[in-house]
Amino acid sequence: MSEANRGVWGVVPSQGKRVSVQTMRWAVADGRTLTGRALAHWARQPGEVVLGLLFPVMVVLMMGYLFGGQMDVPGGGNYRAFIVPGMFALTMAFGVETTFAAVASDAAKGVTDRFRSMAMSPSAVVVGRATADMLHSVVALAVMAACGVLIGWRVHDGAGKALAGLGLLLLLRFSLVWLGVYLGLIAKGPESVMAIQVLVWPIGFLSSAMVAPSTMPGWLGAVAEWNPMSATVTACRELFGAPVTGGSWAAQHSVLMAVVWPLVIAAVFVPLSVRRYRALGR
């Protein structure tokens, strides 16, 4: 990059100059452009997007109607309504695979290297990816909410608390987006997605998403209750008006933990992702 371009796009860190307003504007514009790139890819592959949106719906229908008759909900209640908040959170967690695969694929094909050689903000690539995945998550939540209503899930404590619950789900997704970005940047190739699936699925199901931790062996139930996924699931059930009584300190303060866990994850992986992107090729 020439010195002239550096003056427009940013400053050299070693020079210790303060980032200008113009630089911030270019960074926002770059991020918006790369967000549009990701959305354009989805527009050209509608079948893949639709299948990704319908997969959680199939899981809910399978669990609710095939196995639901054998499941007991603590305190009573409809099992299908019980698992809908859990499936909301699992949908957010499964999105890690999508983020990881997209980032790893771009890196393997040399797309990321081409971006790095261009005069653009260093953070634009990862920010654009994160923004696009968050927009996709909003659509996924809307599809899951429609499915939940059809099978009997209802909100009992008003729209305000329901929106707060959806906000916690998106906060969880935001933190996991950055986890996926970081893993994609350190991966050897998109084929490594299998390793991510091996991690995401057990961690996702070792929570209160599908069954209450009180039904698990003592030590396993304790692990499940302190799972960040469980914090969001339990908080959503509470905010939607169908809480599950009892549990550990984490379960009794689920709303607090549903904020703390994602913020901790994001605080770790946002800087790691940006730093890893800047270090590529060194």
mmCIF file of C-alpha atoms in Angstrom:
data_model
loop_
_atom_site.group_PDB
_atom_site.id
_atom_site.type_symbol
_atom_site.label_atom_id
_atom_site.label_comp_id
_atom_site.label_asym_id
_atom_site.label_seq_id
_atom_site.Cartn_x
_atom_site.Cartn_y
_atom_site.Cartn_z
ATOM 1 C CA MET A 1 0.000 0.000 0.000
ATOM 2 C CA SER A 2 1.389 3.405 -0.933
ATOM 3 C CA GLU A 3 1.885 6.206 1.533
ATOM 4 C CA ALA A 4 -0.888 8.116 -0.210
ATOM 5 C CA ASN A 5 -3.322 5.264 0.322
ATOM 6 C CA ARG A 6 -2.287 4.951 3.934
ATOM 7 C CA GLY A 7 -3.253 8.518 4.482
ATOM 8 C CA VAL A 8 -6.764 7.786 3.239
ATOM 9 C CA TRP A 9 -7.398 4.323 4.642
ATOM 10 C CA GLY A 10 -5.765 4.534 8.016
ATOM 11 C CA VAL A 11 -2.560 5.126 9.843
ATOM 12 C CA VAL A 12 0.516 3.035 10.350
ATOM 13 C CA PRO A 13 0.317 1.633 13.922
ATOM 14 C CA SER A 14 4.052 2.155 14.483
ATOM 15 C CA GLN A 15 3.635 5.855 13.892
ATOM 16 C CA GLY A 16 1.209 6.065 16.791
ATOM 17 C CA LYS A 17 -1.230 8.362 14.966
ATOM 18 C CA ARG A 18 -4.828 8.634 16.042
ATOM 19 C CA VAL A 19 -7.455 7.085 13.765
ATOM 20 C CA SER A 20 -9.305 9.784 11.869
ATOM 21 C CA VAL A 21 -13.041 10.120 11.324
ATOM 22 C CA GLN A 22 -12.425 9.548 7.615
ATOM 23 C CA THR A 23 -10.785 6.212 8.420
ATOM 24 C CA MET A 24 -13.791 5.149 10.477
ATOM 25 C CA ARG A 25 -16.119 6.060 7.635
ATOM 26 C CA TRP A 26 -14.113 3.951 5.201
ATOM 27 C CA ALA A 27 -14.108 1.060 7.689
ATOM 28 C CA VAL A 28 -17.909 1.197 7.929
ATOM 29 C CA ALA A 29 -18.225 1.391 4.141
ATOM 30 C CA ASP A 30 -15.871 -1.585 3.691
ATOM 31 C CA GLY A 31 -17.787 -3.634 6.235
ATOM 32 C CA ARG A 32 -21.079 -2.810 4.501
ATOM 33 C CA THR A 33 -19.652 -3.858 1.128
ATOM 34 C CA LEU A 34 -18.464 -7.210 2.429
ATOM 35 C CA THR A 35 -21.772 -7.775 4.201
ATOM 36 C CA GLY A 36 -23.459 -7.283 0.828
ATOM 37 C CA ARG A 37 -21.048 -9.793 -0.695
ATOM 38 C CA ALA A 38 -22.092 -12.473 1.796
ATOM 39 C CA LEU A 39 -25.792 -11.735 1.251
ATOM 40 C CA ALA A 40 -25.299 -11.919 -2.525
ATOM 41 C CA HIS A 41 -23.790 -15.399 -2.144
ATOM 42 C CA TRP A 42 -26.896 -16.532 -0.256
ATOM 43 C CA ALA A 43 -29.158 -14.999 -2.926
ATOM 44 C CA ARG A 44 -27.381 -17.123 -5.557
ATOM 45 C CA GLN A 45 -27.759 -20.276 -3.426
ATOM 46 C CA PRO A 46 -31.354 -20.159 -2.149
ATOM 47 C CA GLY A 47 -31.661 -23.923 -1.846
ATOM 48 C CA GLU A 48 -28.791 -24.145 0.615
ATOM 49 C CA VAL A 49 -30.189 -21.260 2.659
ATOM 50 C CA VAL A 50 -33.686 -22.770 2.780
ATOM 51 C CA LEU A 51 -32.355 -26.161 3.865
ATOM 52 C CA GLY A 52 -30.337 -24.504 6.611
ATOM 53 C CA LEU A 53 -33.438 -22.707 7.869
ATOM 54 C CA LEU A 54 -35.612 -25.826 7.755
ATOM 55 C CA PHE A 55 -33.163 -28.129 9.536
ATOM 56 C CA PRO A 56 -33.958 -26.781 13.053
ATOM 57 C CA VAL A 57 -37.666 -27.028 12.212
ATOM 58 C CA MET A 58 -37.239 -30.722 11.407
ATOM 59 C CA VAL A 59 -35.400 -31.271 14.701
ATOM 60 C CA VAL A 60 -38.220 -29.628 16.662
ATOM 61 C CA LEU A 61 -40.881 -31.672 14.874
ATOM 62 C CA MET A 62 -38.930 -34.889 15.360
ATOM 63 C CA MET A 63 -38.238 -34.289 19.047
ATOM 64 C CA GLY A 64 -41.697 -32.918 19.762
ATOM 65 C CA TYR A 65 -43.826 -35.505 18.009
ATOM 66 C CA LEU A 66 -41.643 -38.624 17.880
ATOM 67 C CA PHE A 67 -40.053 -38.482 21.344
ATOM 68 C CA GLY A 68 -42.145 -35.881 23.138
ATOM 69 C CA GLY A 69 -44.586 -38.398 24.552
ATOM 70 C CA GLN A 70 -41.800 -39.961 26.615
ATOM 71 C CA MET A 71 -40.432 -36.675 27.987
ATOM 72 C CA ASP A 72 -41.433 -35.196 31.323
ATOM 73 C CA VAL A 73 -41.275 -31.455 31.847
ATOM 74 C CA PRO A 74 -40.405 -30.452 35.451
ATOM 75 C CA GLY A 75 -43.502 -28.871 36.935
ATOM 76 C CA GLY A 76 -45.651 -30.208 34.107
ATOM 77 C CA GLY A 77 -46.434 -28.615 30.797
ATOM 78 C CA ASN A 78 -46.254 -29.296 27.092
ATOM 79 C CA TYR A 79 -42.908 -30.725 25.983
ATOM 80 C CA ARG A 80 -43.174 -29.146 22.536
ATOM 81 C CA ALA A 81 -43.529 -25.711 24.119
ATOM 82 C CA PHE A 82 -40.638 -26.614 26.450
ATOM 83 C CA ILE A 83 -38.166 -27.363 23.663
ATOM 84 C CA VAL A 84 -38.921 -24.345 21.438
ATOM 85 C CA PRO A 85 -36.761 -21.911 23.487
ATOM 86 C CA GLY A 86 -34.075 -24.596 23.578
ATOM 87 C CA MET A 87 -34.216 -24.959 19.830
ATOM 88 C CA PHE A 88 -33.951 -21.187 19.458
ATOM 89 C CA ALA A 89 -30.623 -21.346 21.279
ATOM 90 C CA LEU A 90 -29.441 -24.435 19.396
ATOM 91 C CA THR A 91 -30.179 -22.654 16.113
ATOM 92 C CA MET A 92 -27.882 -19.849 17.254
ATOM 93 C CA ALA A 93 -25.198 -22.393 18.190
ATOM 94 C CA PHE A 94 -25.448 -24.360 14.942
ATOM 95 C CA GLY A 95 -24.699 -21.113 13.109
ATOM 96 C CA VAL A 96 -21.076 -21.473 14.228
ATOM 97 C CA GLU A 97 -20.685 -24.097 11.513
ATOM 98 C CA THR A 98 -21.917 -21.702 8.820
ATOM 99 C CA THR A 99 -19.589 -18.919 9.951
ATOM 100 C CA PHE A 100 -16.634 -21.274 10.265
ATOM 101 C CA ALA A 101 -17.177 -22.851 6.843
ATOM 102 C CA ALA A 102 -17.497 -19.475 5.080
ATOM 103 C CA VAL A 103 -14.377 -17.991 6.690
ATOM 104 C CA ALA A 104 -12.308 -21.161 6.204
ATOM 105 C CA SER A 105 -13.425 -21.445 2.570
ATOM 106 C CA ASP A 106 -12.431 -17.857 1.784
ATOM 107 C CA ALA A 107 -9.036 -18.413 3.403
ATOM 108 C CA ALA A 108 -8.439 -21.684 1.531
ATOM 109 C CA LYS A 109 -9.379 -20.168 -1.850
ATOM 110 C CA GLY A 110 -7.106 -17.181 -1.405
ATOM 111 C CA VAL A 111 -10.007 -14.734 -1.197
ATOM 112 C CA THR A 112 -8.895 -13.539 2.220
ATOM 113 C CA ASP A 113 -5.359 -12.893 0.943
ATOM 114 C CA ARG A 114 -6.769 -10.809 -1.929
ATOM 115 C CA PHE A 115 -8.796 -8.774 0.542
ATOM 116 C CA ARG A 116 -5.703 -8.189 2.656
ATOM 117 C CA SER A 117 -3.812 -6.896 -0.378
ATOM 118 C CA MET A 118 -6.507 -4.304 -1.057
ATOM 119 C CA ALA A 119 -6.758 -0.841 0.449
ATOM 120 C CA MET A 120 -9.454 -1.598 2.984
ATOM 121 C CA SER A 121 -9.924 -1.576 6.717
ATOM 122 C CA PRO A 122 -8.265 -4.621 8.340
ATOM 123 C CA SER A 123 -11.401 -5.323 10.369
ATOM 124 C CA ALA A 124 -13.847 -5.032 7.439
ATOM 125 C CA VAL A 125 -13.642 -8.695 6.380
ATOM 126 C CA VAL A 126 -14.469 -10.141 9.774
ATOM 127 C CA VAL A 127 -16.996 -7.414 10.607
ATOM 128 C CA GLY A 128 -18.759 -7.934 7.267
ATOM 129 C CA ARG A 129 -18.947 -11.670 7.890
ATOM 130 C CA ALA A 130 -20.288 -11.159 11.404
ATOM 131 C CA THR A 131 -22.936 -8.668 10.248
ATOM 132 C CA ALA A 132 -24.187 -10.949 7.481
ATOM 133 C CA ASP A 133 -24.437 -13.899 9.857
ATOM 134 C CA MET A 134 -26.360 -11.816 12.379
ATOM 135 C CA LEU A 135 -28.885 -10.869 9.673
ATOM 136 C CA HIS A 136 -29.219 -14.536 8.772
ATOM 137 C CA SER A 137 -29.816 -15.331 12.446
ATOM 138 C CA VAL A 138 -32.716 -12.878 12.610
ATOM 139 C CA VAL A 139 -34.378 -14.708 9.716
ATOM 140 C CA ALA A 140 -33.675 -18.079 11.368
ATOM 141 C CA LEU A 141 -35.304 -16.910 14.604
ATOM 142 C CA ALA A 142 -38.359 -15.700 12.699
ATOM 143 C CA VAL A 143 -38.735 -19.103 11.013
ATOM 144 C CA MET A 144 -38.332 -20.928 14.319
ATOM 145 C CA ALA A 145 -40.837 -18.637 16.064
ATOM 146 C CA ALA A 146 -43.412 -19.343 13.349
ATOM 147 C CA CYS A 147 -42.800 -23.084 13.736
ATOM 148 C CA GLY A 148 -43.118 -22.774 17.522
ATOM 149 C CA VAL A 149 -46.473 -21.014 17.285
ATOM 150 C CA LEU A 150 -47.760 -23.734 14.972
ATOM 151 C CA ILE A 151 -46.883 -26.529 17.426
ATOM 152 C CA GLY A 152 -48.236 -24.802 20.538
ATOM 153 C CA TRP A 153 -45.547 -22.459 21.876
ATOM 154 C CA ARG A 154 -46.871 -19.184 23.245
ATOM 155 C CA VAL A 155 -45.541 -16.068 24.977
ATOM 156 C CA HIS A 156 -47.272 -15.477 28.321
ATOM 157 C CA ASP A 157 -45.627 -12.383 29.818
ATOM 158 C CA GLY A 158 -46.079 -9.767 27.122
ATOM 159 C CA ALA A 159 -44.196 -8.549 24.080
ATOM 160 C CA GLY A 160 -41.572 -6.643 26.056
ATOM 161 C CA LYS A 161 -40.168 -9.702 27.808
ATOM 162 C CA ALA A 162 -40.473 -11.747 24.636
ATOM 163 C CA LEU A 163 -38.342 -9.216 22.762
ATOM 164 C CA ALA A 164 -35.835 -9.282 25.626
ATOM 165 C CA GLY A 165 -35.615 -13.059 25.253
ATOM 166 C CA LEU A 166 -35.017 -12.766 21.519
ATOM 167 C CA GLY A 167 -32.388 -10.139 22.241
ATOM 168 C CA LEU A 168 -30.554 -12.573 24.523
ATOM 169 C CA LEU A 169 -30.615 -15.175 21.755
ATOM 170 C CA LEU A 170 -29.078 -12.712 19.301
ATOM 171 C CA LEU A 171 -26.481 -11.738 21.904
ATOM 172 C CA LEU A 172 -25.521 -15.406 22.198
ATOM 173 C CA ARG A 173 -25.303 -15.639 18.410
ATOM 174 C CA PHE A 174 -23.168 -12.498 18.254
ATOM 175 C CA SER A 175 -20.599 -14.020 20.593
ATOM 176 C CA LEU A 176 -20.618 -17.345 18.735
ATOM 177 C CA VAL A 177 -20.187 -15.581 15.387
ATOM 178 C CA TRP A 178 -16.800 -14.355 16.577
ATOM 179 C CA LEU A 179 -15.909 -17.800 17.851
ATOM 180 C CA GLY A 180 -16.707 -19.148 14.374
ATOM 181 C CA VAL A 181 -14.679 -16.400 12.680
ATOM 182 C CA TYR A 182 -11.652 -17.133 14.825
ATOM 183 C CA LEU A 183 -11.852 -20.892 14.301
ATOM 184 C CA GLY A 184 -12.270 -20.328 10.553
ATOM 185 C CA LEU A 185 -9.133 -18.179 10.450
ATOM 186 C CA ILE A 186 -6.995 -20.764 12.247
ATOM 187 C CA ALA A 187 -8.444 -23.766 10.378
ATOM 188 C CA LYS A 188 -6.409 -25.632 7.779
ATOM 189 C CA GLY A 189 -9.346 -25.748 5.356
ATOM 190 C CA PRO A 190 -13.155 -25.924 5.046
ATOM 191 C CA GLU A 191 -13.036 -29.687 5.496
ATOM 192 C CA SER A 192 -12.285 -29.011 9.155
ATOM 193 C CA VAL A 193 -15.992 -28.229 9.601
ATOM 194 C CA MET A 194 -16.418 -31.830 10.713
ATOM 195 C CA ALA A 195 -14.294 -31.083 13.769
ATOM 196 C CA ILE A 196 -16.510 -28.108 14.575
ATOM 197 C CA GLN A 197 -19.626 -30.275 14.322
ATOM 198 C CA VAL A 198 -18.061 -32.765 16.715
ATOM 199 C CA LEU A 199 -17.679 -29.923 19.230
ATOM 200 C CA VAL A 200 -20.867 -27.929 18.641
ATOM 201 C CA TRP A 201 -23.381 -30.755 18.824
ATOM 202 C CA PRO A 202 -22.310 -32.266 22.181
ATOM 203 C CA ILE A 203 -21.902 -28.817 23.769
ATOM 204 C CA GLY A 204 -25.292 -27.744 22.416
ATOM 205 C CA PHE A 205 -27.146 -30.816 23.639
ATOM 206 C CA LEU A 206 -25.266 -30.928 26.968
ATOM 207 C CA SER A 207 -27.519 -28.131 28.162
ATOM 208 C CA SER A 208 -31.105 -27.509 29.195
ATOM 209 C CA ALA A 209 -32.184 -27.111 25.571
ATOM 210 C CA MET A 210 -33.918 -30.459 25.173
ATOM 211 C CA VAL A 211 -34.162 -31.882 28.685
ATOM 212 C CA ALA A 212 -34.022 -30.431 32.186
ATOM 213 C CA PRO A 213 -30.605 -30.880 33.881
ATOM 214 C CA SER A 214 -32.447 -32.226 36.945
ATOM 215 C CA THR A 215 -33.172 -35.409 34.969
ATOM 216 C CA MET A 216 -29.450 -36.006 34.351
ATOM 217 C CA PRO A 217 -26.924 -37.650 36.689
ATOM 218 C CA GLY A 218 -25.826 -35.165 39.349
ATOM 219 C CA TRP A 219 -22.393 -34.238 37.990
ATOM 220 C CA LEU A 220 -23.631 -34.092 34.399
ATOM 221 C CA GLY A 221 -26.588 -31.923 35.387
ATOM 222 C CA ALA A 222 -24.212 -29.492 37.113
ATOM 223 C CA VAL A 223 -22.115 -29.218 33.953
ATOM 224 C CA ALA A 224 -25.236 -28.657 31.870
ATOM 225 C CA GLU A 225 -26.559 -25.921 34.165
ATOM 226 C CA TRP A 226 -23.305 -23.942 33.885
ATOM 227 C CA ASN A 227 -23.203 -24.326 30.102
ATOM 228 C CA PRO A 228 -23.569 -20.847 28.490
ATOM 229 C CA MET A 229 -26.272 -22.358 26.289
ATOM 230 C CA SER A 230 -28.313 -23.294 29.352
ATOM 231 C CA ALA A 231 -28.157 -19.740 30.675
ATOM 232 C CA THR A 232 -29.773 -18.389 27.504
ATOM 233 C CA VAL A 233 -32.312 -21.209 27.276
ATOM 234 C CA THR A 234 -33.412 -20.883 30.909
ATOM 235 C CA ALA A 235 -33.556 -17.088 30.656
ATOM 236 C CA CYS A 236 -35.724 -17.310 27.539
ATOM 237 C CA ARG A 237 -38.120 -19.745 29.190
ATOM 238 C CA GLU A 238 -38.431 -17.318 32.090
ATOM 239 C CA LEU A 239 -38.965 -14.302 29.858
ATOM 240 C CA PHE A 240 -41.436 -16.165 27.646
ATOM 241 C CA GLY A 241 -43.469 -17.035 30.737
ATOM 242 C CA ALA A 242 -42.738 -20.756 31.104
ATOM 243 C CA PRO A 243 -39.925 -21.006 33.684
ATOM 244 C CA VAL A 244 -38.576 -24.275 35.042
ATOM 245 C CA THR A 245 -38.267 -24.138 38.819
ATOM 246 C CA GLY A 246 -35.256 -25.180 40.851
ATOM 247 C CA GLY A 247 -31.674 -25.619 39.757
ATOM 248 C CA SER A 248 -28.292 -24.223 40.711
ATOM 249 C CA TRP A 249 -27.304 -20.596 41.275
ATOM 250 C CA ALA A 250 -26.691 -20.256 37.545
ATOM 251 C CA ALA A 251 -30.226 -21.413 36.755
ATOM 252 C CA GLN A 252 -31.752 -19.118 39.371
ATOM 253 C CA HIS A 253 -29.863 -16.125 37.906
ATOM 254 C CA SER A 254 -30.224 -17.192 34.288
ATOM 255 C CA VAL A 255 -30.961 -13.724 32.855
ATOM 256 C CA LEU A 256 -27.788 -12.335 34.383
ATOM 257 C CA MET A 257 -25.716 -15.285 33.165
ATOM 258 C CA ALA A 258 -27.296 -15.052 29.698
ATOM 259 C CA VAL A 259 -25.748 -11.592 29.452
ATOM 260 C CA VAL A 260 -22.445 -12.350 31.165
ATOM 261 C CA TRP A 261 -21.508 -15.502 29.222
ATOM 262 C CA PRO A 262 -21.862 -14.000 25.696
ATOM 263 C CA LEU A 263 -20.038 -10.831 26.741
ATOM 264 C CA VAL A 264 -17.144 -12.920 28.071
ATOM 265 C CA ILE A 265 -17.011 -15.007 24.887
ATOM 266 C CA ALA A 266 -17.134 -11.900 22.691
ATOM 267 C CA ALA A 267 -14.492 -10.126 24.788
ATOM 268 C CA VAL A 268 -12.152 -13.047 24.146
ATOM 269 C CA PHE A 269 -12.808 -13.821 20.481
ATOM 270 C CA VAL A 270 -13.426 -10.391 18.910
ATOM 271 C CA PRO A 271 -9.841 -9.194 19.507
ATOM 272 C CA LEU A 272 -8.450 -12.653 18.772
ATOM 273 C CA SER A 273 -10.268 -12.714 15.404
ATOM 274 C CA VAL A 274 -9.071 -9.267 14.350
ATOM 275 C CA ARG A 275 -5.519 -10.024 15.510
ATOM 276 C CA ARG A 276 -5.484 -13.363 13.709
ATOM 277 C CA TYR A 277 -6.736 -11.754 10.496
ATOM 278 C CA ARG A 278 -3.992 -9.128 10.624
ATOM 279 C CA ALA A 279 -1.390 -11.843 11.244
ATOM 280 C CA LEU A 280 -2.358 -13.993 8.235
ATOM 281 C CA GLY A 281 0.516 -14.598 5.869
ATOM 282 C CA ARG A 282 3.212 -13.572 8.340
#
